[in-house]
Amino acid sequence: MGTRFELVLANDRDEHELRSAGESALEVIRDWHDRLSIFDRGSLVSRINREAHEKPVRIDRDMLDLFSACERWRAMTDGAFDIAVGSLMEHFGFRDTGATENVPPFGMDLVEIDADAMTVRFTEPGVKLDFGAVAKGWAIDRALDVLREEGVTSALLHGGTSTVGVIGSDRDGEPWRVRIEDDEHAPVALLRDASLSVSAPSGRLNERQEGHVIDPREGKPSAGARLAAVIAVYSAETDALSTALVVLGERPGSIPGDVVSILPAQGSTPGGWAAAGDAAGRVIVSDSGSDQEGQHAS
Amino acid sequence: MNNRREFLVKTAGGLAAAAVLPELGFVKLPDPRAGLRVGVIGAGRQGRSILGELTKIEGAEVTAVCDVDDRRMEAGLRRSAGAEGFADVAAMLASGKVDAVAIAVPTHAHPEVARQCIEAGVHVFLDGPLANTVEGCNEIVTAARSAKGVVASGLQGRSNPVYKLARTFYRSDSVRDLVALRAQQNQKTSWRTPASDPARDKALNWRLDPEVTTGLAGEWGTQQFDVFNWYTERYPVKVSGSGSIRLHKDGRTVHDTIACTLTYEDGAVLQYQATLANSYEGAYEVLYGTNAAIKLGWSHGWMFKESDAPTQGWEVYANRQQFHNDEGITLIADATKLASQGKLKEGIGLPNPSLYYALGDFVACATTGETPACVVEEAARATAIGIAAHKAITTGTEQSIDL
């Protein structure tokens, strides 16, 4: 997935037991990297991108679950989240292949998932999947599952600092505190058995200084929010929805109330933030220097 | 080495073979419609890797997953598209749902499971070392001689495209006379699978059980010893070594760090080391010759020429990588073609792990009836070397290797 994952295990348990549990969790992340990486020619996704227009490509139950979840988030965000934007990422010069001249076909409307036959097929040549907006979160969820199975009750795992999932509380019994931006006035997420993702187009820019978050509805780099953060139970959900919120620029009514979103406040002073959803006790938003939990919850 | 001169005479211009080897890429069976139904026995980490690689191979369909551990079986089934789960090997074989099996159970269980499968008449792929004892190896070799199907070993070097290409160089005059051999495998990992109760712990952590394990020399070394056996077509005759616990002081008695010296009849030496305490440079094998050294890193291969070695022309077009003071020529098939396509980047390697090519070879042979890249007789020899090395390390006494 082209990024670094770090794991903190804070349990009061035998160090050797924790090490082996941590190794198993990181092994799961490597395994998902091997399947989802678009940079690895041998990955399943690379194979799908290479062959799925010519013939249906087999997938396993794990992958079917991932496709199903992605389709749920696509529907929830009215198409602002879409994994079939790989061709656009290339077109706009966000991949090593370099920018392409003509706008290629894109979007999940051109992808057929056959849940009975367990296959995926593209209806047009040139379509490409790119799980970059959800892969880290999905892998973190599966790794945290392994840690829970092994009895770990306190852990923090992040991928590239943009998505973090935690088990339980920190070693002092307090929620894990994660600031959403490298700015002392930025909101702080309070995580207990929860996840946080932050998306920002400026994380990577192409030669035209366009951000790497694609608006799948328009087929071009997003002109929405400069940053979006989401807190929810699962990392895959926060990963996908934070990307969608960057595209949308505002929170749609279709997102469930237990999902907390944090966006730059419209019309407020620079540095203002608006948290929405059941934010009480889950985020500290500070505009004036005095922190207040869930100050902007709505 | 004696046979190599003869080989050179028979393969004049052998280096040109590099340009005509099949393109590296993806396994395609002669008849993908054949649909070999494969059952995977053992759904631990390696079993799940096998499941993942089988999914990529056209013509192979995973129809069954077998594991005595419920959690592992479920994890294995999730890596398949509609396979049936079995807790018992006999029940899986009796179901009529498999034409072939890939066995990824603990090494000490290989003989019994392999015998059952061979007797059932299915094609058998046996992962890793053949067994944990010489007697176990012999049992499998004997059973394989009367097998109706293909019996393939999962020692992966022999089916790895980079290794096959590099071997053509080794068998030509590029390396010339063998000077020495060296290999290592370094990974920083505990080798321990988390387990909540003692019974499960014993079952899952068999590699740390001194009663059944062959340690790092057997579990890891065997794969690498086979590479040297295959390249040199010779076998070491004695081994000495030592081991210790450098990092994982968790009550284990099985060494986490070992080193051993394997000696050939003419005095040539293979130095091997492995550790669970440091990951520097990972796994590789080096064959030092009087004209060049070949370094093999599973997904990559390089040749380092001596300054007085004759120039053979093709090097001019080769991709190169700098290693401190040495320049390595990247050994990859179709290098010229890939360069013309702009795909030849520094250090380009295989698109798939070695396991994929070993399984692809097995599936192809099971479909066509051809002989697999690594037959069990060769696997038995490599395994016996690993067992002897483990014994030398644990007892501190030199062991003769009688193959």
Coordinates of C-alpha atoms in Angstrom, one line a residue, chain A residues 143-277:
Chain A
A143 CA -5.5 -6.7 11.7
L144 CA -7.4 -5.4 14.7
D145 CA -9.7 -8.5 14.4
V146 CA -6.6 -10.7 14.8
L147 CA -5.4 -8.8 17.9
R148 CA -8.9 -9.0 19.5
E149 CA -8.9 -12.8 18.8
E150 CA -5.6 -13.0 20.6
G151 CA -7.0 -11.2 23.7
V152 CA -5.3 -7.8 23.1
T153 CA -7.4 -5.2 24.9
S154 CA -5.3 -2.0 24.2
A155 CA -3.8 -1.2 20.9
L156 CA -3.3 1.5 18.3
L157 CA -2.6 0.8 14.7
H158 CA -2.2 3.4 12.0
G159 CA -1.4 3.3 8.3
G160 CA 0.5 6.3 6.9
T161 CA -0.9 8.5 9.7
S162 CA -4.0 9.0 7.7
T163 CA -6.1 6.2 9.2
V164 CA -5.8 4.9 12.7
G165 CA -7.8 2.2 14.5
V166 CA -7.7 1.5 18.2
I167 CA -8.7 -1.3 20.6
G168 CA -9.9 -0.2 24.0
S169 CA -8.3 2.7 25.8
D170 CA -4.7 3.7 26.3
R171 CA -2.6 2.2 29.1
D172 CA -4.0 4.8 31.5
G173 CA -7.6 3.9 30.7
E174 CA -8.1 7.1 28.8
P175 CA -9.3 7.4 25.2
W176 CA -6.5 7.4 22.6
R177 CA -6.0 11.1 21.6
V178 CA -5.2 11.8 17.9
R179 CA -5.0 15.3 16.5
I180 CA -6.4 15.4 13.0
E181 CA -3.8 17.9 11.6
D182 CA -0.3 19.0 12.6
D183 CA -1.7 22.2 14.1
E184 CA -2.1 22.7 17.8
H185 CA -5.6 24.2 17.3
A186 CA -6.8 21.3 15.2
P187 CA -9.5 19.1 16.6
V188 CA -8.5 16.1 18.7
A189 CA -10.3 12.8 18.2
L190 CA -10.9 10.8 21.4
L191 CA -10.8 7.1 20.3
R192 CA -12.0 4.1 22.3
D193 CA -12.7 1.0 20.2
A194 CA -13.0 3.4 17.2
S195 CA -11.2 4.6 14.1
L196 CA -10.2 7.9 12.6
S197 CA -9.3 8.8 9.0
V198 CA -8.2 12.1 7.6
S199 CA -8.3 12.9 3.9
A200 CA -6.7 15.9 2.2
P201 CA -6.2 16.4 -1.5
S202 CA -3.0 18.3 -0.8
G203 CA -1.4 15.1 0.5
R204 CA -0.2 14.5 -3.0
L205 CA -0.2 16.9 -6.0
N206 CA 0.3 16.3 -9.7
E207 CA 2.3 18.5 -12.0
R208 CA -0.6 20.9 -12.3
Q209 CA -0.8 21.2 -8.5
E210 CA -4.1 19.3 -8.4
G211 CA -4.9 17.2 -5.4
H212 CA -5.0 13.4 -5.6
V213 CA -8.6 12.9 -4.5
I214 CA -10.7 12.3 -7.6
D215 CA -14.3 13.3 -7.8
P216 CA -15.8 10.2 -9.4
R217 CA -19.0 12.1 -10.4
E218 CA -17.1 14.6 -12.4
G219 CA -14.2 12.5 -13.5
K220 CA -11.6 15.0 -12.3
P221 CA -9.6 16.1 -9.2
S222 CA -11.9 17.2 -6.4
A223 CA -12.6 20.9 -5.8
G224 CA -14.4 20.1 -2.5
A225 CA -13.1 20.4 1.1
R226 CA -9.4 21.0 1.8
L227 CA -9.6 18.3 4.5
A228 CA -12.1 15.9 6.0
A229 CA -11.9 13.7 9.1
V230 CA -14.3 10.9 10.1
I231 CA -14.6 9.0 13.3
A232 CA -16.5 5.7 13.4
V233 CA -16.2 2.1 14.6
Y234 CA -14.4 0.7 11.5
S235 CA -11.3 2.0 9.8
A236 CA -12.5 1.0 6.3
E237 CA -15.6 3.1 6.8
T238 CA -13.7 6.2 8.0
D239 CA -11.2 5.8 5.2
A240 CA -13.9 5.6 2.5
L241 CA -16.1 8.3 4.0
S242 CA -13.4 10.8 4.7
T243 CA -12.5 10.6 1.0
A244 CA -16.1 11.1 0.0
L245 CA -16.5 14.1 2.3
V246 CA -13.5 15.8 0.7
V247 CA -15.3 15.3 -2.7
L248 CA -18.7 16.4 -1.4
G249 CA -17.4 19.4 0.7
E250 CA -20.2 18.9 3.1
R251 CA -21.8 16.1 5.1
P252 CA -24.8 14.4 3.3
G253 CA -27.9 13.4 5.3
S254 CA -27.3 9.8 4.2
I255 CA -24.4 9.3 6.6
P256 CA -25.6 7.6 9.8
G257 CA -25.6 9.7 13.0
D258 CA -23.0 7.5 14.8
V259 CA -20.4 8.5 12.2
V260 CA -18.7 11.7 13.3
S261 CA -17.4 14.0 10.6
I262 CA -15.1 17.0 11.0
L263 CA -14.8 19.6 8.2
P264 CA -13.5 23.1 8.0
A265 CA -16.3 25.4 9.1
Q266 CA -18.0 27.2 6.3
G267 CA -17.7 31.0 6.7
S268 CA -15.9 30.8 10.0
T269 CA -12.6 32.4 10.8
P270 CA -9.6 30.6 9.4
G271 CA -8.9 27.5 11.4
G272 CA -12.6 27.0 12.4
W273 CA -14.0 23.5 12.4
A274 CA -17.4 21.9 12.4
A275 CA -18.0 18.5 13.8
A276 CA -21.3 16.7 13.0
G277 CA -22.8 13.4 14.1

